PDB file of C-alpha atoms in Angstrom:
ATOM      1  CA  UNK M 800      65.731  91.536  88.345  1.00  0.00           C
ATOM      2  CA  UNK M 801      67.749  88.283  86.967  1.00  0.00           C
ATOM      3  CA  UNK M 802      66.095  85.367  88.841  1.00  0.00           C
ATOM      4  CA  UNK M 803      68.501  83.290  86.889  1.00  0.00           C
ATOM      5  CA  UNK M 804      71.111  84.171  89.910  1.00  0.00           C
ATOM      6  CA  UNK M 805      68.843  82.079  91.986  1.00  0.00           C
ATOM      7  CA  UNK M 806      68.659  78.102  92.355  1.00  0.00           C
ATOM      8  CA  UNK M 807      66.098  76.648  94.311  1.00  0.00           C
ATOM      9  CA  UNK M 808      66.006  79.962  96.834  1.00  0.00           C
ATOM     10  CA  UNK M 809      69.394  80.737  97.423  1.00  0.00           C
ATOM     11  CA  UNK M 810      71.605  83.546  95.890  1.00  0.00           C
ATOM     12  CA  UNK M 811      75.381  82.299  94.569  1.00  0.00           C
ATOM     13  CA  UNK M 812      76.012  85.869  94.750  1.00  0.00           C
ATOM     14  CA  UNK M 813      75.952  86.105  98.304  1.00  0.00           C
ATOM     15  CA  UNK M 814      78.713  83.687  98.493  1.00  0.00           C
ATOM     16  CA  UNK M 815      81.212  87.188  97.603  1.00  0.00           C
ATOM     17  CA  UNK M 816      79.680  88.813 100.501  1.00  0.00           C
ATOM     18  CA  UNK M 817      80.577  85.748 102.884  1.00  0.00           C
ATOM     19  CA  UNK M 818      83.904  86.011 100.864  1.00  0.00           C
ATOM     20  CA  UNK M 819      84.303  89.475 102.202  1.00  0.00           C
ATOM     21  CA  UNK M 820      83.597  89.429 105.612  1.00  0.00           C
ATOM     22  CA  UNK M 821      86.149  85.785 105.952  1.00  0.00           C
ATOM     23  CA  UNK M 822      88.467  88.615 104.683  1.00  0.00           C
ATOM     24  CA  UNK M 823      87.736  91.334 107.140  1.00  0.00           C
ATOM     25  CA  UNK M 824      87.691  88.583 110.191  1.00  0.00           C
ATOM     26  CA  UNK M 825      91.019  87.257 109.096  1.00  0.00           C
ATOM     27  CA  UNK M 826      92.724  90.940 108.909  1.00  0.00           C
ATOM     28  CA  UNK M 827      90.932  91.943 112.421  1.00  0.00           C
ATOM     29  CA  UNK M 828      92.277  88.786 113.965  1.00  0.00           C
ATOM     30  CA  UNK M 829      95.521  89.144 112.761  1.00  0.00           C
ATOM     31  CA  UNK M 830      95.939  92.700 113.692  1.00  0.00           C
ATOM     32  CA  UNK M 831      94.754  92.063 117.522  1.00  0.00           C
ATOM     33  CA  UNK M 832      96.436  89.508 117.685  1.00  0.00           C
ATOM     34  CA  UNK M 833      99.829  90.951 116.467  1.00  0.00           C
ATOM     35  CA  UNK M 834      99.470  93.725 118.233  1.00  0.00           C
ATOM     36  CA  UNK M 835      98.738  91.719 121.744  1.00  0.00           C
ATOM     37  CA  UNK M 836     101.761  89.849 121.359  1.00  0.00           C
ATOM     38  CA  UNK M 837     104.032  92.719 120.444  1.00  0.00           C
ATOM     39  CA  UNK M 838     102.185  95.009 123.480  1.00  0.00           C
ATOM     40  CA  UNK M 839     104.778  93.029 125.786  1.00  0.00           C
ATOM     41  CA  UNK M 840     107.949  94.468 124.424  1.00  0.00           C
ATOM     42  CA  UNK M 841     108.699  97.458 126.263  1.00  0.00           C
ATOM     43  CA  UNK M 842     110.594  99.941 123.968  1.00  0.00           C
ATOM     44  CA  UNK M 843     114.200 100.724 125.769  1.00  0.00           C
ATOM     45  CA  UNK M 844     113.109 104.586 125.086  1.00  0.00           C
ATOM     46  CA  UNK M 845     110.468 104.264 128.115  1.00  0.00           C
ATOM     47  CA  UNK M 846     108.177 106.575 125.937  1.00  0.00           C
ATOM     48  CA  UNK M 847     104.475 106.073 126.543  1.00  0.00           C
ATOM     49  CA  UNK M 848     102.531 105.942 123.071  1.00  0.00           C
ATOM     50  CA  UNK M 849     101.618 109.832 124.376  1.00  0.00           C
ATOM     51  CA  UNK M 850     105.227 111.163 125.215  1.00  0.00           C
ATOM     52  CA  UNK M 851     106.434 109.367 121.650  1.00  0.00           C
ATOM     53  CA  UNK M 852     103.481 111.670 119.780  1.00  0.00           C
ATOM     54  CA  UNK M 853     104.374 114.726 121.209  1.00  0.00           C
ATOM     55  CA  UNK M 854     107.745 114.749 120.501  1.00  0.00           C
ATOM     56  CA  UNK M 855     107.084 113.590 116.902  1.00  0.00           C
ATOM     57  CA  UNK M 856     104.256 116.128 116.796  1.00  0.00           C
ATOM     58  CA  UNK M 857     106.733 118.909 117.776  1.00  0.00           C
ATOM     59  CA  UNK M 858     110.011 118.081 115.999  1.00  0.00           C
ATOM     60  CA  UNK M 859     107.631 118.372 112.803  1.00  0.00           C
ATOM     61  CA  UNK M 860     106.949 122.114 114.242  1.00  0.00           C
ATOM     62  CA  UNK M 861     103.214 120.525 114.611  1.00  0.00           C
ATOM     63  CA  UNK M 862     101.970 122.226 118.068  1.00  0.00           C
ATOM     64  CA  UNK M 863      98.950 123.096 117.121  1.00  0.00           C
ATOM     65  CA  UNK M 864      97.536 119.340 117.533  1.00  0.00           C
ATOM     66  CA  UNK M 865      96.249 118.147 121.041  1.00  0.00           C
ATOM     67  CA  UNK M 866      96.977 114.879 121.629  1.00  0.00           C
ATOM     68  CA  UNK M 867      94.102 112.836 123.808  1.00  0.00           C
ATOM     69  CA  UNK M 868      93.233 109.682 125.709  1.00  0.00           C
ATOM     70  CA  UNK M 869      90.389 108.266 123.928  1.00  0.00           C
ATOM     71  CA  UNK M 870      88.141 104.898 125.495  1.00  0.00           C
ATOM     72  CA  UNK M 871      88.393 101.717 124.149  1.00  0.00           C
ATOM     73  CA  UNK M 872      90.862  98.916 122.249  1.00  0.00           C
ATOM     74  CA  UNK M 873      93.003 100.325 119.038  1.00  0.00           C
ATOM     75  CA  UNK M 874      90.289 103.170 118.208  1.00  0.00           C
ATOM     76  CA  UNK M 875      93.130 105.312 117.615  1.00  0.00           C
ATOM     77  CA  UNK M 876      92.589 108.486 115.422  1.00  0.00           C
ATOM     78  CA  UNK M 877      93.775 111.589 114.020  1.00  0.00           C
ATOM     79  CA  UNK M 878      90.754 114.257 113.435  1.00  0.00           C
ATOM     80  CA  UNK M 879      91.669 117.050 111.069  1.00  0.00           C
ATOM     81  CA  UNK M 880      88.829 118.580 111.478  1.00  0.00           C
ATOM     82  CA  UNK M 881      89.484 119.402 115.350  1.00  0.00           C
ATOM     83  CA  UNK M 882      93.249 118.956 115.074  1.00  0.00           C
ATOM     84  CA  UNK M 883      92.846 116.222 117.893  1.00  0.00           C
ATOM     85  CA  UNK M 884      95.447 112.994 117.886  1.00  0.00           C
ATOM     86  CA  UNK M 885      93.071 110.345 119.838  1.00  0.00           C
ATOM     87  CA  UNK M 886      95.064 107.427 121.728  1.00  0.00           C
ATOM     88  CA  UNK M 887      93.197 104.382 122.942  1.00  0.00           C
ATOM     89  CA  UNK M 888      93.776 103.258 126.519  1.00  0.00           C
ATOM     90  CA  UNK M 889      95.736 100.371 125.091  1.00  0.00           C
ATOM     91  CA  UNK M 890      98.425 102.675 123.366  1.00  0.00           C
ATOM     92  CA  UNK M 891      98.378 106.165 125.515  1.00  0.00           C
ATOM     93  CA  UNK M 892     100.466 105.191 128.599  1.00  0.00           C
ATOM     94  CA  UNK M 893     102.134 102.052 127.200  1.00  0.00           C
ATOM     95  CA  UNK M 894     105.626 101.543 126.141  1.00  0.00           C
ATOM     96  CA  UNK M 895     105.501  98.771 124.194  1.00  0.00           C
ATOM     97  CA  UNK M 896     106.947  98.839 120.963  1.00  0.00           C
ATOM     98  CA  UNK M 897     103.465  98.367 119.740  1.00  0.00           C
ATOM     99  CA  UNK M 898     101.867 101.337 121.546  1.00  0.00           C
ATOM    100  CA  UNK M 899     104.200 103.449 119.986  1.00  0.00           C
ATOM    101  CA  UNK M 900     103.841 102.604 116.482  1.00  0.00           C
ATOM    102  CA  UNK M 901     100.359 103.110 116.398  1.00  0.00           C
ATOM    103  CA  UNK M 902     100.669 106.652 117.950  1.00  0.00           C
ATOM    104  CA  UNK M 903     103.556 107.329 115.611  1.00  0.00           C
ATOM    105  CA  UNK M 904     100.932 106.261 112.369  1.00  0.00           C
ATOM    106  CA  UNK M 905      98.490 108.741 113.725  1.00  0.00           C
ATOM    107  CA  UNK M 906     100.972 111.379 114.169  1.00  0.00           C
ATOM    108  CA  UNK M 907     101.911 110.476 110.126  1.00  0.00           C
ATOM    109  CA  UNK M 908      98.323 111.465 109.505  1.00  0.00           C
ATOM    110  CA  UNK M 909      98.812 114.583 111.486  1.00  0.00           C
ATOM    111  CA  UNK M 910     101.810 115.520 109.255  1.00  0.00           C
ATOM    112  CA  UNK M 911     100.092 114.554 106.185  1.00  0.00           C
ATOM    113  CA  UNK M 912      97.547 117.103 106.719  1.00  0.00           C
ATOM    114  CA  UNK M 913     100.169 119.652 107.924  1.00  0.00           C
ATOM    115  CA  UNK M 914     102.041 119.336 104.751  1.00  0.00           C
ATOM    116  CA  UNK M 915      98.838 119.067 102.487  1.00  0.00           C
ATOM    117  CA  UNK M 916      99.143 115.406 101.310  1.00  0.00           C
ATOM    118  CA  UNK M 917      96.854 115.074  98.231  1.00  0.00           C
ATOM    119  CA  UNK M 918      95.437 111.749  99.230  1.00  0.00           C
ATOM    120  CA  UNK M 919      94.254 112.760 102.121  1.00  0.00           C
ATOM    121  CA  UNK M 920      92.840 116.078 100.823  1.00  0.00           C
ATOM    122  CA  UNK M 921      91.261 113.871  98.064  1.00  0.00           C
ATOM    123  CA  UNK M 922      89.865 111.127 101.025  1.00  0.00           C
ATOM    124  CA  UNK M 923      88.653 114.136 103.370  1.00  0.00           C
ATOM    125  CA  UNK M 924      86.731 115.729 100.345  1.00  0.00           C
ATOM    126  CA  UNK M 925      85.303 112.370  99.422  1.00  0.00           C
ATOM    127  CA  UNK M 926      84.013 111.743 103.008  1.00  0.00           C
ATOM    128  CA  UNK M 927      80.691 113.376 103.037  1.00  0.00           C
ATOM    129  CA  UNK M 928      79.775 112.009  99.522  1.00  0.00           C
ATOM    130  CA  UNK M 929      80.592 108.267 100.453  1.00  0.00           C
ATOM    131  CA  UNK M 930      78.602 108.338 103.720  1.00  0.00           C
ATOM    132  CA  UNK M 931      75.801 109.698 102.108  1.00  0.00           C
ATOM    133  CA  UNK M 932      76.039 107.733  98.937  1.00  0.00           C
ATOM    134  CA  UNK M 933      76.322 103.872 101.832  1.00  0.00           C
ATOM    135  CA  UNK M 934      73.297 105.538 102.966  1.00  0.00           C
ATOM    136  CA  UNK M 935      70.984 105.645 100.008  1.00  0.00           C
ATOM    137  CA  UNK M 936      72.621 102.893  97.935  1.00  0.00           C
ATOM    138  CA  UNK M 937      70.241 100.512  99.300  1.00  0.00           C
ATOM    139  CA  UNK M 938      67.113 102.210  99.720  1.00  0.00           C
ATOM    140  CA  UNK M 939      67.244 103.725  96.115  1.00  0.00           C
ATOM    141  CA  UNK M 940      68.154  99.757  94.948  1.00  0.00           C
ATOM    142  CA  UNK M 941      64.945  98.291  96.985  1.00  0.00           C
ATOM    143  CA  UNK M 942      62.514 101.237  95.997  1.00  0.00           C
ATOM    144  CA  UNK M 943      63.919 100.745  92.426  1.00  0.00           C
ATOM    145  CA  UNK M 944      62.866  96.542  92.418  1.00  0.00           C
ATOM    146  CA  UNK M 945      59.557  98.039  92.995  1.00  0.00           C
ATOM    147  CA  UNK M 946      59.209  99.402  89.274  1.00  0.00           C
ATOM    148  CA  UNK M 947      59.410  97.678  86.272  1.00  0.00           C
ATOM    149  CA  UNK M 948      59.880 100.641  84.019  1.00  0.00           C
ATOM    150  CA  UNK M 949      63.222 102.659  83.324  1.00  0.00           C
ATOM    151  CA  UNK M 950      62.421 104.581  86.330  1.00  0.00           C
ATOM    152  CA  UNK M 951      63.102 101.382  88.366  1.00  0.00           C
ATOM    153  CA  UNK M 952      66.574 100.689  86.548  1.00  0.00           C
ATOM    154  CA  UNK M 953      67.185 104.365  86.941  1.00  0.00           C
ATOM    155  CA  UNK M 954      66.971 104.474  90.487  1.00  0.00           C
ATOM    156  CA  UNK M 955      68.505 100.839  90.590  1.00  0.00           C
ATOM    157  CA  UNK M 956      71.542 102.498  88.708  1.00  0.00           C
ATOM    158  CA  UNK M 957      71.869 105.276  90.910  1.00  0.00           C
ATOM    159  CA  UNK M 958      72.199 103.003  93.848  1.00  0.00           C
ATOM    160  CA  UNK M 959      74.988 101.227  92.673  1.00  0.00           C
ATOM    161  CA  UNK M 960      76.808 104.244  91.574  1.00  0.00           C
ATOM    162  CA  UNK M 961      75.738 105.633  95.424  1.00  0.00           C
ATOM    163  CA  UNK M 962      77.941 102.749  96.762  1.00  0.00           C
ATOM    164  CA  UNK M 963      81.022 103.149  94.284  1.00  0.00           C
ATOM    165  CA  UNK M 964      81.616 106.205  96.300  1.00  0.00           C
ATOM    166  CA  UNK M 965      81.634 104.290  99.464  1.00  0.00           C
ATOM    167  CA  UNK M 966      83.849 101.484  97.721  1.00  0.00           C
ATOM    168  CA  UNK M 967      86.292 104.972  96.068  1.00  0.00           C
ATOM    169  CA  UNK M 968      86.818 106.314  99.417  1.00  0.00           C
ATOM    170  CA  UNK M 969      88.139 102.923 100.609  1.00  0.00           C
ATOM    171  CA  UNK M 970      90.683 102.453  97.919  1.00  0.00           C
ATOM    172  CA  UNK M 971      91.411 106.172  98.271  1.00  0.00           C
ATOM    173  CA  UNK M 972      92.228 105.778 102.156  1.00  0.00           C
ATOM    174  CA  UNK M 973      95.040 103.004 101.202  1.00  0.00           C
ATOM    175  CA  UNK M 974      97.489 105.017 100.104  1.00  0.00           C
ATOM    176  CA  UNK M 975      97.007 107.357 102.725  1.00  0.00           C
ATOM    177  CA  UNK M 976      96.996 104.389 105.617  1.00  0.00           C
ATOM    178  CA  UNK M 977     100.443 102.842 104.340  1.00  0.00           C
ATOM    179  CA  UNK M 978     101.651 106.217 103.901  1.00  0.00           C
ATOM    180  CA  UNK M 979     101.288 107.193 107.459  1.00  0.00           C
ATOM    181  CA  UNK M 980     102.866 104.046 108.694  1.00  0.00           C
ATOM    182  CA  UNK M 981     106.142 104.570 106.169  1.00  0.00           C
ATOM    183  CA  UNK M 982     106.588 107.839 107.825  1.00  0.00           C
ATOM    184  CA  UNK M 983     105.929 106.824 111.122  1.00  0.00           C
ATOM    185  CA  UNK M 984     108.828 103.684 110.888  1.00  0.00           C
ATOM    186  CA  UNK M 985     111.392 106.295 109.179  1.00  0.00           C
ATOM    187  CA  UNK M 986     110.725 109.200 112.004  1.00  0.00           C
ATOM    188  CA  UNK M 987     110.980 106.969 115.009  1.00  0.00           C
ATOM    189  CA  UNK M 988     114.280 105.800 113.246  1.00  0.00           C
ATOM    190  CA  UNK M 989     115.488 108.885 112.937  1.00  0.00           C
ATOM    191  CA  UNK M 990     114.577 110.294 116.436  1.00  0.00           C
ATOM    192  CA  UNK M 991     115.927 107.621 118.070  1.00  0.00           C
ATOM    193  CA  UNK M 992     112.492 106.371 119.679  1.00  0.00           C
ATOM    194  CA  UNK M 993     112.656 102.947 118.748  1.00  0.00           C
ATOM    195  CA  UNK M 994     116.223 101.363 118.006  1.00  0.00           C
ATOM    196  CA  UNK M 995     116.553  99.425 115.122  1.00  0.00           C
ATOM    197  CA  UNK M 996     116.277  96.341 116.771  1.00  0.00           C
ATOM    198  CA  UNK M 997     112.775  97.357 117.539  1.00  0.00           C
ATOM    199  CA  UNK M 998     111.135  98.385 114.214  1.00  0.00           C
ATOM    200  CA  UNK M 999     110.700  95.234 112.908  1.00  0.00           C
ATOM    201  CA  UNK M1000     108.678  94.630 115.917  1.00  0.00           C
ATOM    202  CA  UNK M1001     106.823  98.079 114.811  1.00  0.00           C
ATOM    203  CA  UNK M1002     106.903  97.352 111.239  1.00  0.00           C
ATOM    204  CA  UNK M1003     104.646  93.986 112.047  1.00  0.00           C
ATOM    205  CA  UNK M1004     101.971  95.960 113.627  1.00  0.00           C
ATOM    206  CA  UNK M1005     101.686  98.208 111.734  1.00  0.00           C
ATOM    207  CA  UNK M1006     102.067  95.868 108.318  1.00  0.00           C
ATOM    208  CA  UNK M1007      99.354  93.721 110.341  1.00  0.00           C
ATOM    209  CA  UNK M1008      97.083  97.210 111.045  1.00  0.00           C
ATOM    210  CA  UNK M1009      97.524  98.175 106.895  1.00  0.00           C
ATOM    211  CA  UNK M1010      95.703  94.903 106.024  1.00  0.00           C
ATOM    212  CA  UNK M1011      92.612  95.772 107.883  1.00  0.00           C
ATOM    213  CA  UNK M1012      91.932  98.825 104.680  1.00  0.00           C
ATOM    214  CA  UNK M1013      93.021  95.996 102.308  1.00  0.00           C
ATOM    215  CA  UNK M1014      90.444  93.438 103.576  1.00  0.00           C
ATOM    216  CA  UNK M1015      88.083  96.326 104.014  1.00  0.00           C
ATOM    217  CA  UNK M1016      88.496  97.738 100.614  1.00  0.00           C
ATOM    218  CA  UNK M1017      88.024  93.974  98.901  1.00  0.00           C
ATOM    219  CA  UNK M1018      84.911  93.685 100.980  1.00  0.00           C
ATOM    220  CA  UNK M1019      83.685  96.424  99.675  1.00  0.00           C
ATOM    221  CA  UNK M1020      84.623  95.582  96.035  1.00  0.00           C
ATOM    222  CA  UNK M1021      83.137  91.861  96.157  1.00  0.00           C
ATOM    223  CA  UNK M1022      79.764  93.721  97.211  1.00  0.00           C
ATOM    224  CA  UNK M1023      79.886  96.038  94.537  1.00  0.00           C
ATOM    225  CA  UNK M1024      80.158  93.153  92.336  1.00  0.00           C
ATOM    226  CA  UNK M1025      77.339  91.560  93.413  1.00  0.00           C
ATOM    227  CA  UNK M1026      75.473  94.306  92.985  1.00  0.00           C
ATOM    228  CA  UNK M1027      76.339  94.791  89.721  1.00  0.00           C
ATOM    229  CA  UNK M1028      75.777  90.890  89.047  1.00  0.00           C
ATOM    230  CA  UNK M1029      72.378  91.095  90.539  1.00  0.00           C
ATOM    231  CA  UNK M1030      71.072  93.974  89.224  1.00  0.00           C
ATOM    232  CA  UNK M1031      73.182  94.724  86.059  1.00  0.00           C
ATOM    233  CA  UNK M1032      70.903  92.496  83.660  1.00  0.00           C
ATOM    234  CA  UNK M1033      67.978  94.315  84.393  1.00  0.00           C
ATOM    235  CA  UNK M1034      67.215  96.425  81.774  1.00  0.00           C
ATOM    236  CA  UNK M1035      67.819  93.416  79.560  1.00  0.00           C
ATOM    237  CA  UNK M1036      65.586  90.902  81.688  1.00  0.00           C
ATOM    238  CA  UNK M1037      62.380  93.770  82.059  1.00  0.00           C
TER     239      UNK M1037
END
């Protein structure tokens, strides 16, 4: 391992993982706090974040998807898997302009696997591999300190490359978050759900949502550097 990352007990390195979470607090902050202030305006439609998915869901001839009340604060979802649209309690029977944005993303997501969108194929193929490679990327990296030999650097190596799958599948899921939220602006334009004195209201939240996979995705990024910093001299310090 290259002690020469360490002075006097403390890791420099660890100063891209504080990095990274700063990030990730900033963007969580910013969304909740956009999307409290813009959960006052109540859309002139009257459509509850529910009534606005349906009717997006079925003027895209999607009827096929079930849309649900789901517990908790923005834990919004669309589950291909189940073909299940899950609104929080904060967005299924409000109006706000807010509320109905967010459903309107997930029902982008819904259409996105209805019309085969490659990104999302690509991100929903990519699942299983990234949770199992965040799973073993650490253990493999600790068991592999343990040896001095090539086995340790082998194992070492195949940690990191265990967590570049995580770190794939969350620049893989940006394209398919900001495409969700383009087609959820331009179909509540079009169907008259939100006036256009309303979507820039909409276009904040969801803008403010987006940057929660940005931060996310750097996060994961500045730890995969570190990883690399701490552990990619190796072979040449054994």
């Amino acid at each position: 391992m290259p002690y020469s990352y360490y002075y006097w007990g403390f890791d420099p390195t660890y100063i891209l993982v504080l990095i990274g979470a700063v990030i990730c607090l900033v963007a969580s902050a910013r969304v909740k706090s956009t999307y409290n202030k813009y959960a006052s305006y109540r859309s002139m439609s009257g459509m509850t974040g529910a009534q606005a998915a349906e009717r997006i869901l079925h003027s895209a001839g999607i009827y096929d998807v079930s849309v649900q009340h789901v517990s908790g604060n923005l834990t919004d979802h669309y589950n291909p898997s189940n073909k299940t649209l899950n609104l929080s309690d904060s967005v299924y029977g409000s109006t706000s302009v807010a509320a109905v944005g967010v459903a309107a993303h997930e029902c982008g997501h819904a259409i996105q696997h209805q019309q085969g969108y490659v990104p999302l194929t690509l991100r929903s193929a990519i699942v299983p591999v990234a949770n199992l490679g965040s799973t073993l990327a650490w253990p493999l990296i600790l068991i592999g300190l343990f040896f001095t030999s090539n086995t340790g650097t082998f194992l070492i190596d195949l940690g990191i490359l265990c967590f570049s799958f995580a770190v794939l599948f969350q620049l893989v899921t940006l394209p398919v978050e900001f495409n969700a939220s383009h087609r959820a602006l331009r179909i509540l334009g079009e169907q008259g759900i939100l006036s256009d004195s309303e979507l820039p209201y909409t276009r904040k939240v969801l803008k403010a949502a987006a940057l929660t996979y940005v931060a996310s995705a750097a996060a994961s990024i500045l730890q995969l550097l570190r990883l690399v910093l701490l552990f990619g001299g190796r072979r040449r310090d054994d």
